[in-house]
Tab-separated table of C-alpha atoms in Angstrom:
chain	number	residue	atom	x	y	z
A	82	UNK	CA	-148.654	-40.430	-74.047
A	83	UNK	CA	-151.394	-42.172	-72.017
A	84	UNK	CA	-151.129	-41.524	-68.323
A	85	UNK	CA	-151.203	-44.960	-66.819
A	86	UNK	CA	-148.168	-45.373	-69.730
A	87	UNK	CA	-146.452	-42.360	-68.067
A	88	UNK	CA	-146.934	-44.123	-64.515
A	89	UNK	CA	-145.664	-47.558	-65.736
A	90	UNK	CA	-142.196	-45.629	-66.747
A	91	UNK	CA	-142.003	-43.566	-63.922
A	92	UNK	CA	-142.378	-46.683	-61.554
A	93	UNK	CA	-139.551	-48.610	-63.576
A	94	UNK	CA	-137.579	-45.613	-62.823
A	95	UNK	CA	-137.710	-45.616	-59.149
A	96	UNK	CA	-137.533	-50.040	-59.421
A	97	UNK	CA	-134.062	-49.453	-61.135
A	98	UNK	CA	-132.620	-46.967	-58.907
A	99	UNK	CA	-133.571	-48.921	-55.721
A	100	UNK	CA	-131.951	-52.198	-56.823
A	101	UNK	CA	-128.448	-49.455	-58.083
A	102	UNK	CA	-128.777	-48.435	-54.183
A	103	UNK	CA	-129.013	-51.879	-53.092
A	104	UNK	CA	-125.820	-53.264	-54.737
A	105	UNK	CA	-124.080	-49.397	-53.713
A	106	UNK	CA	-124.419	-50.145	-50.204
A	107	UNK	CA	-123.457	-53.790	-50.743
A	108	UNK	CA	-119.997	-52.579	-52.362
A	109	UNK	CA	-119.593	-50.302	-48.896
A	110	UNK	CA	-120.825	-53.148	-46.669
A	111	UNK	CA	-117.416	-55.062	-48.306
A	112	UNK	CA	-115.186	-51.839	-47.585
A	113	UNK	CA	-116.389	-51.559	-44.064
A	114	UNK	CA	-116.419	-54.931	-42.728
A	115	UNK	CA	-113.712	-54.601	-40.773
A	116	UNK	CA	-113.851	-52.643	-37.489
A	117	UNK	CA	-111.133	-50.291	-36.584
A	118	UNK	CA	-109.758	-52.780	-34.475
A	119	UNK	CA	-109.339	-55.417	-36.749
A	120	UNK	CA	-107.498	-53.416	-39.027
A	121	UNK	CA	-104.909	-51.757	-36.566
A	122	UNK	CA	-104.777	-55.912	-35.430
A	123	UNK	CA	-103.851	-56.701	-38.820
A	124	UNK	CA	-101.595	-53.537	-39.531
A	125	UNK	CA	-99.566	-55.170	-36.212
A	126	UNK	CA	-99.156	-58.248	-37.640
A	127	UNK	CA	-97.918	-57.189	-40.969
A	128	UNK	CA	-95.192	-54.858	-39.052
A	129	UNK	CA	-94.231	-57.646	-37.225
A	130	UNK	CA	-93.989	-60.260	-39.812
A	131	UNK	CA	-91.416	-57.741	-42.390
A	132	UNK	CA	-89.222	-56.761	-38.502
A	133	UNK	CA	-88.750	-60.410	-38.654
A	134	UNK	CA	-88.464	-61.171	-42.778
A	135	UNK	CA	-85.244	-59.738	-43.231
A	136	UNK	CA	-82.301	-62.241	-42.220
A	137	UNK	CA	-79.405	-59.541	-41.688
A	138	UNK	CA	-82.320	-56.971	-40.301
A	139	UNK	CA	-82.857	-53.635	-41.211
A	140	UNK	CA	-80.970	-50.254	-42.046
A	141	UNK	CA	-81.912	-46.603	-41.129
A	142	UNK	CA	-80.253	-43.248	-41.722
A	143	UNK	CA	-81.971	-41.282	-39.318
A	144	UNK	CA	-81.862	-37.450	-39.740
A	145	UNK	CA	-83.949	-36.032	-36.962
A	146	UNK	CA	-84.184	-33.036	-38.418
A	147	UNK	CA	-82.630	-32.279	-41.258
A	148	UNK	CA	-82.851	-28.448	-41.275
A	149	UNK	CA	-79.767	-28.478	-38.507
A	150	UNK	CA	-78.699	-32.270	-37.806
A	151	UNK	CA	-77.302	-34.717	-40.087
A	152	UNK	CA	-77.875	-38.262	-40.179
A	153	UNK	CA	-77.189	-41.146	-37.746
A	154	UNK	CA	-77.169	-44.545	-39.146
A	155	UNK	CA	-78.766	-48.024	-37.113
A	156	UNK	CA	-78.546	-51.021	-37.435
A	157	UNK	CA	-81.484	-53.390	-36.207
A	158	UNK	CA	-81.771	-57.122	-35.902
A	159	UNK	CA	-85.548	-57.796	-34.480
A	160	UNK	CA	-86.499	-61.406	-32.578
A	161	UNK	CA	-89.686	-62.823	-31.984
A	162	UNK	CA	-89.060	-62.661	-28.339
A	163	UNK	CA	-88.994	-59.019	-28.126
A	164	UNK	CA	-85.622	-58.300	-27.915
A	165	UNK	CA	-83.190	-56.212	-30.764
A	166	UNK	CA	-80.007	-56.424	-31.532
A	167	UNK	CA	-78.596	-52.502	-32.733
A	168	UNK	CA	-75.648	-50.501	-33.428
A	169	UNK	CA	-75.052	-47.394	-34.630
A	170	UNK	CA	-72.681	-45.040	-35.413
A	171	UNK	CA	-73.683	-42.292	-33.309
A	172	UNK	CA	-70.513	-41.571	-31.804
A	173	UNK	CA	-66.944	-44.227	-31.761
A	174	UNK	CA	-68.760	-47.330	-30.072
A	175	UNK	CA	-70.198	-48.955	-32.844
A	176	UNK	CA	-70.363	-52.364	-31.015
A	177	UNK	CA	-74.427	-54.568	-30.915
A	178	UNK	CA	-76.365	-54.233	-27.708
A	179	UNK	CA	-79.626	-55.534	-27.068
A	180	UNK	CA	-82.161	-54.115	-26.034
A	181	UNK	CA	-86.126	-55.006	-25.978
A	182	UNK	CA	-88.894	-53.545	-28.311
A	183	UNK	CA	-92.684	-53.492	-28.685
A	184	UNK	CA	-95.338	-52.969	-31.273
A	185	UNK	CA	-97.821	-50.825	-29.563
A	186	UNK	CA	-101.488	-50.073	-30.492
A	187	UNK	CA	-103.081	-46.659	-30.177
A	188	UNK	CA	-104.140	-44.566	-32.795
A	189	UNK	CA	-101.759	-46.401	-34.880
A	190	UNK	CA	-99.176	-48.729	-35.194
A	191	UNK	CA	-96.063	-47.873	-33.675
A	192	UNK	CA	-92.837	-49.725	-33.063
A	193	UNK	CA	-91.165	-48.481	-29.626
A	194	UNK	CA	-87.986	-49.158	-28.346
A	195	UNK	CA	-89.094	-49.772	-25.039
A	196	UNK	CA	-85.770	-49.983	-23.092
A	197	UNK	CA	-82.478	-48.246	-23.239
A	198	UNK	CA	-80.243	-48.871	-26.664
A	199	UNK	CA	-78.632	-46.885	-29.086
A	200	UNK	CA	-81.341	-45.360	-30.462
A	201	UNK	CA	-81.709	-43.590	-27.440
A	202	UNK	CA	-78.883	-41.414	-27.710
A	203	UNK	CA	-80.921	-39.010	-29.990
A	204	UNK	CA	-83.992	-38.265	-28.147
A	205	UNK	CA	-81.895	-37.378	-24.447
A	206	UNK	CA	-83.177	-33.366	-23.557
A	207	UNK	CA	-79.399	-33.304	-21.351
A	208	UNK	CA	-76.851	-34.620	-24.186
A	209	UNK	CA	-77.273	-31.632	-27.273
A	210	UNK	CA	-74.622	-30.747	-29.612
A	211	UNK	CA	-74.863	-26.864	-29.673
A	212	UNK	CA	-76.012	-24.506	-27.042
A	213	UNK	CA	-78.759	-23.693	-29.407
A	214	UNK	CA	-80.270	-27.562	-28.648
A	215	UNK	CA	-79.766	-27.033	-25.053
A	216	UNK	CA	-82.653	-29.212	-23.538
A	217	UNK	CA	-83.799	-30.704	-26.870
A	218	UNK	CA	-80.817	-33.131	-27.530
A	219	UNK	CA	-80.191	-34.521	-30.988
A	220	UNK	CA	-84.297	-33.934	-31.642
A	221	UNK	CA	-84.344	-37.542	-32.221
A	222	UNK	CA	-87.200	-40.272	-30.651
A	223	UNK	CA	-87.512	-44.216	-29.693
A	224	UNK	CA	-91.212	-44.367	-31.021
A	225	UNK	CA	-92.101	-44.811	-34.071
A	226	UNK	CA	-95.369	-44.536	-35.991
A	227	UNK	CA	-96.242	-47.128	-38.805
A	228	UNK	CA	-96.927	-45.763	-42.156
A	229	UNK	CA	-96.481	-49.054	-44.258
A	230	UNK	CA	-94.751	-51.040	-46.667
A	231	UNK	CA	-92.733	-49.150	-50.543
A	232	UNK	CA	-90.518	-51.155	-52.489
A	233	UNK	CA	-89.535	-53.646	-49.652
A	234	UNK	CA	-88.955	-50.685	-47.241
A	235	UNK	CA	-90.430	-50.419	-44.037
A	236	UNK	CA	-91.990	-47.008	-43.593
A	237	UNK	CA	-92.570	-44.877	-39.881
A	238	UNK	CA	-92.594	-41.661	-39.005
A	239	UNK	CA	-91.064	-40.367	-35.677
A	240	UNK	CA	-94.087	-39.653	-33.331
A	241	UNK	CA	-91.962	-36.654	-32.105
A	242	UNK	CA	-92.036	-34.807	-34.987
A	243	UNK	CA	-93.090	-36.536	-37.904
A	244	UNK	CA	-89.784	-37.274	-39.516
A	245	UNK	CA	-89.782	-40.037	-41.636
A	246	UNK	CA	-87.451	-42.849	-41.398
A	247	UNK	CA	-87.154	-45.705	-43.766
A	248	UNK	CA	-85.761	-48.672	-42.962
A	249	UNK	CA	-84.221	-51.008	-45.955
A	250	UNK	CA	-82.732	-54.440	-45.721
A	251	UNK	CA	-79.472	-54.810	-44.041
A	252	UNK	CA	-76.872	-56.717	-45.181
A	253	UNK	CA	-74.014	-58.713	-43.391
A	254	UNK	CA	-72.206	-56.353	-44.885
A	255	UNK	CA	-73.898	-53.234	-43.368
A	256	UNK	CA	-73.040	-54.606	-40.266
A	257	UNK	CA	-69.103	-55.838	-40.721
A	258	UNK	CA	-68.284	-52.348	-42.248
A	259	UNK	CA	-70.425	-49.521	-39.864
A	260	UNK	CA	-67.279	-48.571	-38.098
A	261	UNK	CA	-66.143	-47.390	-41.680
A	262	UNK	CA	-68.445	-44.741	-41.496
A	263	UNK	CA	-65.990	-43.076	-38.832
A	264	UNK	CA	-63.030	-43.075	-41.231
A	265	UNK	CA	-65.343	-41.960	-43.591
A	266	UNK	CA	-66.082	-38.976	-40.872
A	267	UNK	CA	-62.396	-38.266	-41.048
A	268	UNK	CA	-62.723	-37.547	-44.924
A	269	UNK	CA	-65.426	-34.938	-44.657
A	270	UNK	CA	-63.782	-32.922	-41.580
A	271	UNK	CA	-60.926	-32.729	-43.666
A	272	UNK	CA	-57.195	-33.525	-42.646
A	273	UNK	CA	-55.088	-30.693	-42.425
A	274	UNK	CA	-52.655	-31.820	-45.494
A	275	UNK	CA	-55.657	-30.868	-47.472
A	276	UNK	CA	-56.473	-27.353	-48.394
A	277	UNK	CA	-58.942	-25.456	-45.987
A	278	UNK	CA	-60.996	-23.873	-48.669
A	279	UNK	CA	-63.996	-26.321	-49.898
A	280	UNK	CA	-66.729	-25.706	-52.455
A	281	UNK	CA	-69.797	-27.417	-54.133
A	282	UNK	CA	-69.891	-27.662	-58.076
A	283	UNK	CA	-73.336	-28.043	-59.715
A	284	UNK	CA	-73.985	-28.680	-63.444
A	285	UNK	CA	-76.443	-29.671	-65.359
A	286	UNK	CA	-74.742	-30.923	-68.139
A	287	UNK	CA	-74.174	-27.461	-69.444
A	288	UNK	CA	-73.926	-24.997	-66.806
A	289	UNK	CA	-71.887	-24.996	-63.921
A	290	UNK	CA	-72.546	-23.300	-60.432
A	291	UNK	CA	-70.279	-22.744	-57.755
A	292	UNK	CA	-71.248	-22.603	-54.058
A	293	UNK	CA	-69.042	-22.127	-50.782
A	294	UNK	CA	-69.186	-25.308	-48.357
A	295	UNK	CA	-68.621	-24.935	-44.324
A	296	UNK	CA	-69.292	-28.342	-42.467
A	297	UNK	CA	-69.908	-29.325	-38.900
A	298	UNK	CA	-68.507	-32.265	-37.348
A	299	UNK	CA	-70.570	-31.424	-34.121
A	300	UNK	CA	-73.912	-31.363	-36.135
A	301	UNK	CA	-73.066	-33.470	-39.381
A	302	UNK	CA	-74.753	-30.528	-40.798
A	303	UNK	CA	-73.474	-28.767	-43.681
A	304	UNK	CA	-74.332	-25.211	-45.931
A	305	UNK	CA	-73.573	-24.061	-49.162
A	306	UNK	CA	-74.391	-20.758	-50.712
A	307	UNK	CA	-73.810	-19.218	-53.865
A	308	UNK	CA	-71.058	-17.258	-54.719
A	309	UNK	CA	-72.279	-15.971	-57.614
A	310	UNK	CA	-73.683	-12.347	-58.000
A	311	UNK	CA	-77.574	-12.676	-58.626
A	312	UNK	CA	-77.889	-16.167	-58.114
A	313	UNK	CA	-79.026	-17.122	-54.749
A	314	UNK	CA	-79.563	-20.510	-54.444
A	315	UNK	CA	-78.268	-22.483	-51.323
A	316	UNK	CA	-78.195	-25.950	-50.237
A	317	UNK	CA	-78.303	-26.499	-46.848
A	318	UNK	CA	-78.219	-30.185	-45.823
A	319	UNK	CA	-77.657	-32.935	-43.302
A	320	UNK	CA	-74.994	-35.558	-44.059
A	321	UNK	CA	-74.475	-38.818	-42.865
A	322	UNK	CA	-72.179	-41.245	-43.190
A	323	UNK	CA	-71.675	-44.455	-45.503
A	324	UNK	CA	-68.931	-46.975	-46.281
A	325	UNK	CA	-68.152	-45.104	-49.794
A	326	UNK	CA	-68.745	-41.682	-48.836
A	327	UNK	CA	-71.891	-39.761	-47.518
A	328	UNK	CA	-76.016	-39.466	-48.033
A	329	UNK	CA	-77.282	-36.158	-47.490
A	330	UNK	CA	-80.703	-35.050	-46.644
A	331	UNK	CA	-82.041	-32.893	-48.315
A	332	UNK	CA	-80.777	-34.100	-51.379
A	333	UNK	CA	-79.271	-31.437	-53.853
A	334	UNK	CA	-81.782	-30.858	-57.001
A	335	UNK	CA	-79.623	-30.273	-60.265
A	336	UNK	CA	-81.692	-30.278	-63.555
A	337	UNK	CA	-84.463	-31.886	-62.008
A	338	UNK	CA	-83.096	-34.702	-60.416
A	339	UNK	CA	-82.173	-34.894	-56.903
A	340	UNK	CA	-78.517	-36.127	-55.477
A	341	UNK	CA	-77.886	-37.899	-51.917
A	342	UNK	CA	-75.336	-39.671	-52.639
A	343	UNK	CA	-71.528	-39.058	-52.840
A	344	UNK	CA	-68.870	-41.051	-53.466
A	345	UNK	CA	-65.205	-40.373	-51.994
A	346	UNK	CA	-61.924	-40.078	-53.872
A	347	UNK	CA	-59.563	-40.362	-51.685
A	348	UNK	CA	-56.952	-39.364	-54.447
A	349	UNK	CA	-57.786	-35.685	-54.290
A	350	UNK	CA	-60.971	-35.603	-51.042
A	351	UNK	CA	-63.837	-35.043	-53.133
A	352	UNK	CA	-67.403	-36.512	-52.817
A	353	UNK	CA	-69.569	-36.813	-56.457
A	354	UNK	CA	-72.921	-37.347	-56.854
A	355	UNK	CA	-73.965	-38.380	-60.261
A	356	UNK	CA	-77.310	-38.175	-62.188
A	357	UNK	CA	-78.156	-38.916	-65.965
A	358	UNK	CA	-77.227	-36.580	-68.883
A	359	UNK	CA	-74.316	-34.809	-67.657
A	360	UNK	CA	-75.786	-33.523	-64.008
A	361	UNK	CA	-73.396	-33.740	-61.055
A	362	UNK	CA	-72.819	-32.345	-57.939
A	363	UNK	CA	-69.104	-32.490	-56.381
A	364	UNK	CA	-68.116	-31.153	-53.330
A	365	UNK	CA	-64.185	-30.376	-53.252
A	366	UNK	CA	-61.337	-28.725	-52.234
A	367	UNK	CA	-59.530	-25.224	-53.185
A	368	UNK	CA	-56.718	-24.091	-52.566
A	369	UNK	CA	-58.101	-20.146	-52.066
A	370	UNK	CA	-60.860	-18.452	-50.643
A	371	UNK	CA	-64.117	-18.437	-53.551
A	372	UNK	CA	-64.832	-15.276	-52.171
A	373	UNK	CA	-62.178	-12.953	-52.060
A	374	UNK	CA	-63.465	-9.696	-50.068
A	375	UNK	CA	-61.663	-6.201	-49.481
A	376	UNK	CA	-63.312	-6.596	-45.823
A	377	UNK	CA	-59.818	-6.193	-44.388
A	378	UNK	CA	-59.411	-2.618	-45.137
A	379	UNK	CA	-61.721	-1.611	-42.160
A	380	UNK	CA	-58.654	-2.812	-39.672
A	381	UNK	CA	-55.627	-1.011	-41.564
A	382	UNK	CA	-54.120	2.058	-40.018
A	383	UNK	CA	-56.285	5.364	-39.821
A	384	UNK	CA	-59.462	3.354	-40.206
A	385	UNK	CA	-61.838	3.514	-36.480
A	386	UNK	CA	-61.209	1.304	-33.933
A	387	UNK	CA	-62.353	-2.241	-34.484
A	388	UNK	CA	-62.190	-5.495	-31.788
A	389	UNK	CA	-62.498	-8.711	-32.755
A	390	UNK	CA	-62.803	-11.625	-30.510
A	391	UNK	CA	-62.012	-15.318	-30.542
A	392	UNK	CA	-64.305	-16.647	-27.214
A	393	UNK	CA	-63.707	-20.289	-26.089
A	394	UNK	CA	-67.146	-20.917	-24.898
A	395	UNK	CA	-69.118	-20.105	-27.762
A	396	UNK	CA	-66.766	-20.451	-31.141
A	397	UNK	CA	-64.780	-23.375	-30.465
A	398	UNK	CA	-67.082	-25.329	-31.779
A	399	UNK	CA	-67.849	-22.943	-34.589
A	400	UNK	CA	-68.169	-24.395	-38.492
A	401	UNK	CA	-65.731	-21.812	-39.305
A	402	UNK	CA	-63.086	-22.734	-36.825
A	403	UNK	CA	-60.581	-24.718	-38.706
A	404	UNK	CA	-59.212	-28.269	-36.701
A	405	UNK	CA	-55.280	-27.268	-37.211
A	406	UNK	CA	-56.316	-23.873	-34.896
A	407	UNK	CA	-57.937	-25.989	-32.080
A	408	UNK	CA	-54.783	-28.124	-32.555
A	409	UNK	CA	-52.635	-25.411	-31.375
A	410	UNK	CA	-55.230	-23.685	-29.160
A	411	UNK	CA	-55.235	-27.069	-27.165
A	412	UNK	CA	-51.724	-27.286	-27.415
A	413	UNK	CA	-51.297	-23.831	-25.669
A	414	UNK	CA	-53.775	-24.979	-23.126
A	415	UNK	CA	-52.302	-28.128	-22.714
A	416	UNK	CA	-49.095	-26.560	-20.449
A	417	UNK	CA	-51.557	-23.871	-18.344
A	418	UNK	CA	-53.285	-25.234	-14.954
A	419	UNK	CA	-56.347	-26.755	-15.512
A	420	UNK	CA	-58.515	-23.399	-14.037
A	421	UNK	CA	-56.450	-21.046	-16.277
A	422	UNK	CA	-57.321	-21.950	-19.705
A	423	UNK	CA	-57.515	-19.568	-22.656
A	424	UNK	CA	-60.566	-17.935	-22.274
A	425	UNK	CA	-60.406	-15.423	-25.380
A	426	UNK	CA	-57.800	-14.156	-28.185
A	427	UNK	CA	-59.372	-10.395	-28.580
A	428	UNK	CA	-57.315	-8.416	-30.935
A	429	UNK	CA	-57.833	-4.639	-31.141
A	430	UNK	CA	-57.093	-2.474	-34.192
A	431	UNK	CA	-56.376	1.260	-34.194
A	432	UNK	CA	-57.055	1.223	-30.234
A	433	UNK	CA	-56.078	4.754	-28.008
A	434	UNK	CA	-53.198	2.118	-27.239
A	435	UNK	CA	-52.591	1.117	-30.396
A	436	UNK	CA	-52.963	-2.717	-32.258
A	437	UNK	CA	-52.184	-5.608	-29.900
A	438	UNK	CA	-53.404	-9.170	-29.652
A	439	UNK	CA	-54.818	-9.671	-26.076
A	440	UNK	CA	-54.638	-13.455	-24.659
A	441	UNK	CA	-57.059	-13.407	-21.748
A	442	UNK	CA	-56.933	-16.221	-19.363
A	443	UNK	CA	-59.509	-17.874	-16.482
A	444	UNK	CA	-58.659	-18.334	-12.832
A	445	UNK	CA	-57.184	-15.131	-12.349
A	446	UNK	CA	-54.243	-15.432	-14.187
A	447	UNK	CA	-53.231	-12.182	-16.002
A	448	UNK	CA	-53.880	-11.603	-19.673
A	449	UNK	CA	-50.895	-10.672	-22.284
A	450	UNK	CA	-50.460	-8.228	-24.934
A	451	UNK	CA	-48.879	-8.896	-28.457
A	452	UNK	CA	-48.445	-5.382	-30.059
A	453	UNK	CA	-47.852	-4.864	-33.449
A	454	UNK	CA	-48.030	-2.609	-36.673
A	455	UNK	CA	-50.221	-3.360	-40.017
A	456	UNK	CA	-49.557	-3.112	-43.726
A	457	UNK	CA	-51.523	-4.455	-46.952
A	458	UNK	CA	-51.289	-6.906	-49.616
A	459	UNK	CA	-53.690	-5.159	-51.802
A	460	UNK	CA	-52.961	-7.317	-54.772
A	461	UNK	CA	-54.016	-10.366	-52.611
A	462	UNK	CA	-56.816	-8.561	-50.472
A	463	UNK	CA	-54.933	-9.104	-47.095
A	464	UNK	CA	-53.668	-7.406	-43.839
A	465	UNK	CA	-50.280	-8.260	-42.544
A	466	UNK	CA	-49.225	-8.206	-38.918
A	467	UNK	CA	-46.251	-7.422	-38.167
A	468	UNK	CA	-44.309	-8.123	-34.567
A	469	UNK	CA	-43.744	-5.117	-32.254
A	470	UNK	CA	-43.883	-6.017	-28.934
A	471	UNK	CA	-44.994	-8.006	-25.781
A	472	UNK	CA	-46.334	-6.652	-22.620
A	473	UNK	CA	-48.235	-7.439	-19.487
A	474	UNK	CA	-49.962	-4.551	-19.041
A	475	UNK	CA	-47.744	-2.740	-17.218
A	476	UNK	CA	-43.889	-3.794	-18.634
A	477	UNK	CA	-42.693	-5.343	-21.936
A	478	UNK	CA	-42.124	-9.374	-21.074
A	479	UNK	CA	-40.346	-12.213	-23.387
A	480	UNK	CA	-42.852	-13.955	-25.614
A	481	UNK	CA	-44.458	-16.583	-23.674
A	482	UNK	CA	-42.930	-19.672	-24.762
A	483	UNK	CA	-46.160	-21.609	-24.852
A	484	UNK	CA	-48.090	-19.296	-27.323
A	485	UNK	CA	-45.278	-19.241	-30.074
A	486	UNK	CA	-47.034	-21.606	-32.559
A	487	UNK	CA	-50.820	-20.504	-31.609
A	488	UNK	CA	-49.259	-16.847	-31.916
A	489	UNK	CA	-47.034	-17.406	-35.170
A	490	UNK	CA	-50.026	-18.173	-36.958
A	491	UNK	CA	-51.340	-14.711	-36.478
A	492	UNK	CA	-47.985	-13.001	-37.712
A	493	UNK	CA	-47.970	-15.022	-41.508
A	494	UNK	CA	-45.259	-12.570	-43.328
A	495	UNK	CA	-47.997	-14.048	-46.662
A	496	UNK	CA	-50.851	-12.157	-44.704
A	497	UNK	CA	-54.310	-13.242	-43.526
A	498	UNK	CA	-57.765	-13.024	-44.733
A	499	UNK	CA	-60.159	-11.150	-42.590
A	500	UNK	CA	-63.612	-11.520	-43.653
A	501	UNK	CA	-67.068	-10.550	-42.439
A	502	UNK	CA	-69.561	-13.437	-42.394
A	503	UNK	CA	-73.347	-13.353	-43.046
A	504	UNK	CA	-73.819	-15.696	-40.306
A	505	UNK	CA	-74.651	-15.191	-36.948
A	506	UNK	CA	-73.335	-17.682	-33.915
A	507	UNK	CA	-75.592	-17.255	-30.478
A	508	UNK	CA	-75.622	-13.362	-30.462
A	509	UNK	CA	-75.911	-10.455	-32.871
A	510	UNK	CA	-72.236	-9.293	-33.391
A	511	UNK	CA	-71.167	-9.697	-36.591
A	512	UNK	CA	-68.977	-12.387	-37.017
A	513	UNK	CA	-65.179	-12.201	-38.798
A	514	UNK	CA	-62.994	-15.208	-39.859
A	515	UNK	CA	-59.465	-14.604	-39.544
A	516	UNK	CA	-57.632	-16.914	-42.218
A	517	UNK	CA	-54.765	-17.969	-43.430
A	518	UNK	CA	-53.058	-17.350	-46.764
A	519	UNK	CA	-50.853	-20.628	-46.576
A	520	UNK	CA	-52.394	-23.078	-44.599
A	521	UNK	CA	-55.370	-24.222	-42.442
A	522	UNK	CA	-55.570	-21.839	-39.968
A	523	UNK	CA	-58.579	-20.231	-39.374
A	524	UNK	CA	-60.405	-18.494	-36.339
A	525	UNK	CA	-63.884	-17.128	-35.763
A	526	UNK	CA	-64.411	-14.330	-33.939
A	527	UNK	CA	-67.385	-11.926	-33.168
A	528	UNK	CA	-66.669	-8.229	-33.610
A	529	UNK	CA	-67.339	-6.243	-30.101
């Protein structure tokens, strides 16, 4: 080839990429030609436009954090004047208040409840719901960050700690029927004319799984773990309340395919999830432990000494402690002076002074001592107290009248379950339930 033929090509080479750089940087002139602030401008705008777009307002199920807390559902109704209408079902006062709102510019969108509503409730340090949230409250916040627009939702993240909450379209309905979500609190305590025993079911359309289930009215948070030798799947999950039954968070994956929400039958007190093909989950009652254990051996006769204690201020509000024995702990507390509540139930076992139940008492008032003897239902896997004596300490007394049905419970002639959890509550001591064999008493209590 000649060279001036070689220098024609070359220089059509270099005309054609110039004028392919030319229309590149065109195409990114048109991407870029808004400035940051135009864009965050129009981000506002489009928030506010879809807060006003919906005619009932919006929905959220807010779970703070859904790794101890369950959900807490709001209700907002925005205005163009700044003001919002909200409820909630937080706690029993699911009345509207209004309250006033902004959408804020900064790094990004946000939408900030800017003075004091419902919403509030989850983001105070002082009001927690377990000594372990002491100072961090429900871990909830009044600011949210904008993340967009999916399927008519409204999407944010909490600028606290990058939750997401979604908010959906209300309906008149959402708001007529939120105080139903308190009755339907009632269903997944539990009453005590259902059994105290609860379990989730899993299949997949062929196999089944069984899990135990402990829930928390204090934390809407509930935990499941198998039961099933070399299968250790759990589901640990925050609940929150609907209409129909609850929404939990995060959902439970059977098969493949992930289940938040159960319905209630009130005919037997389950909640069921369904999915396609056969998967299910179910969370329901039973009228025995799923776990059987032979834990209560350790306390029979000729085994070492063992104490275990029921303490007010840290396992009242245990998962484990069963509503029918705070029912009759209040009760008993409910005829003592206001400064000489029950302070602990410690009962010893195989003690240089034998087995006695110890009531202990504030404001100086002295404690009392049940005494009595042990035997074993070994077909059944329990321990069986059986009534010897009461004392003072220094001289046998009359049972005190106003322990007899808190008391009774203790002396079942069917026996109790004692078992040891895997759970820990506050401190290291190992931590025994005391159960039951006929009805819904059940105490937690650390071993000393």
């Amino acid at each position: 080839m000649k060279i001036k033929n070689i220098y024609k090509y070359l220089f059509a080479a270099i005309l054609i990429l110039h004028l392919s750089s030319c229309n590149n940087n065109t195409d990114a002139d048109q991407l870029f030609d808004e400035t940051p602030t135009t864009r965050i401008n129009n981000q506002k705008s489009e928030l506010n436009t879809a807060l006003l777009s919906s005619q009932f307002g919006w929905k959220a199920v807010y779970f703070t954090d859904n790794t101890v807390l369950g959900g807490y559902t709001h209700l907002f109704k925005f205005a163009q004047d700044g003001t919002v209408e909200m409820a909630s079902d937080f706690d029993a006062d699911t009345n509207v208040y209004k309250s006033e709102y902004a959408i804020q510019l900064g790094s990004t969108v946000s939408l900030t409840f800017t003075t004091k509503n419902r919403i509030h409730l989850l983001s105070e340090s002082d009001n927690y719901p377990i000594p372990a949230l002491r100072a961090k409250g429900y871990l909830g916040d009044f600011q949210f960050l904008y993340y967009g627009q999916e399927n008519g939702e409204i999407i944010f993240k909490a600028n606290r700690n990058g939750t997401e909450i979604r908010f959906v379209k209300a309906t008149a309905d959402d708001w007529a029927k939120l105080p139903q979500n308190l009755v339907m609190e009632q269903n997944v305590i539990g009453s005590d004319d259902r059994p105290l025993f609860r379990l989730l079911e899993t299949t997949d359309g062929t196999t089944t799984h069984k899990f135990d289930f402990s829930f928390s009215e204090v934390t809407r948070f509930a935990e499941s773990n198998s039961i099933e030798t070399g299968y250790s799947i759990s589901y640990n999950m925050g609940v929150g309340y609907t209409p129909t039954g609850i929404v939990v968070s995060p959902a439970v994956e059977v098969g493949g395919q992930k289940l938040s929400n159960f319905v209630y039958n009130d005919a037997d007190g389950s909640f069921t999830a369904t999915g396609t093909g056969g998967v299910k989950a179910e969370i329901k009652y039973s009228n025995k432990p799923l776990i059987i254990t032979d834990d209560y051996k350790n306390f029979l006769d000729g085994k070492p000494q063992m104490v275990i204690s029921f303490i007010t201020a840290n396992l009242y509000t245990a998962p484990t402690t069963s509503t029918y024995f705070k029912t009759l702990f209040d009760a008993a507390n409910a005829t003592l002076p206001a400064n000489q509540k029950i302070t602990r139930i410690q009962i010893y076992f195989n003690s240089a002074f034998g087995n006695y139940i110890e009531y202990r008492f504030a404001g100086g008032r002295p404690s009392v001592y049940h005494n009595f003897t042990t035997s074993a239902d070994d077909t059944n896997k329990r321990i069986i107290l059986t009534h010897d004596s009461w004392d003072n300490g220094s001289a046998y007394i009359p049972a005190p009248a106003f322990l007899k049905n808190l008391d009774d419970e203790f002396f079942n002639a069917a026996g109790l379950y004692l078992k040891k959890e895997a759970f820990k509550i506050q401190f290291t001591n190992n931590i025994y339930t005391v159960t039951s064999s006929t009805n819904n008493f059940r105490t937690t209590t650390y071993q000393l």
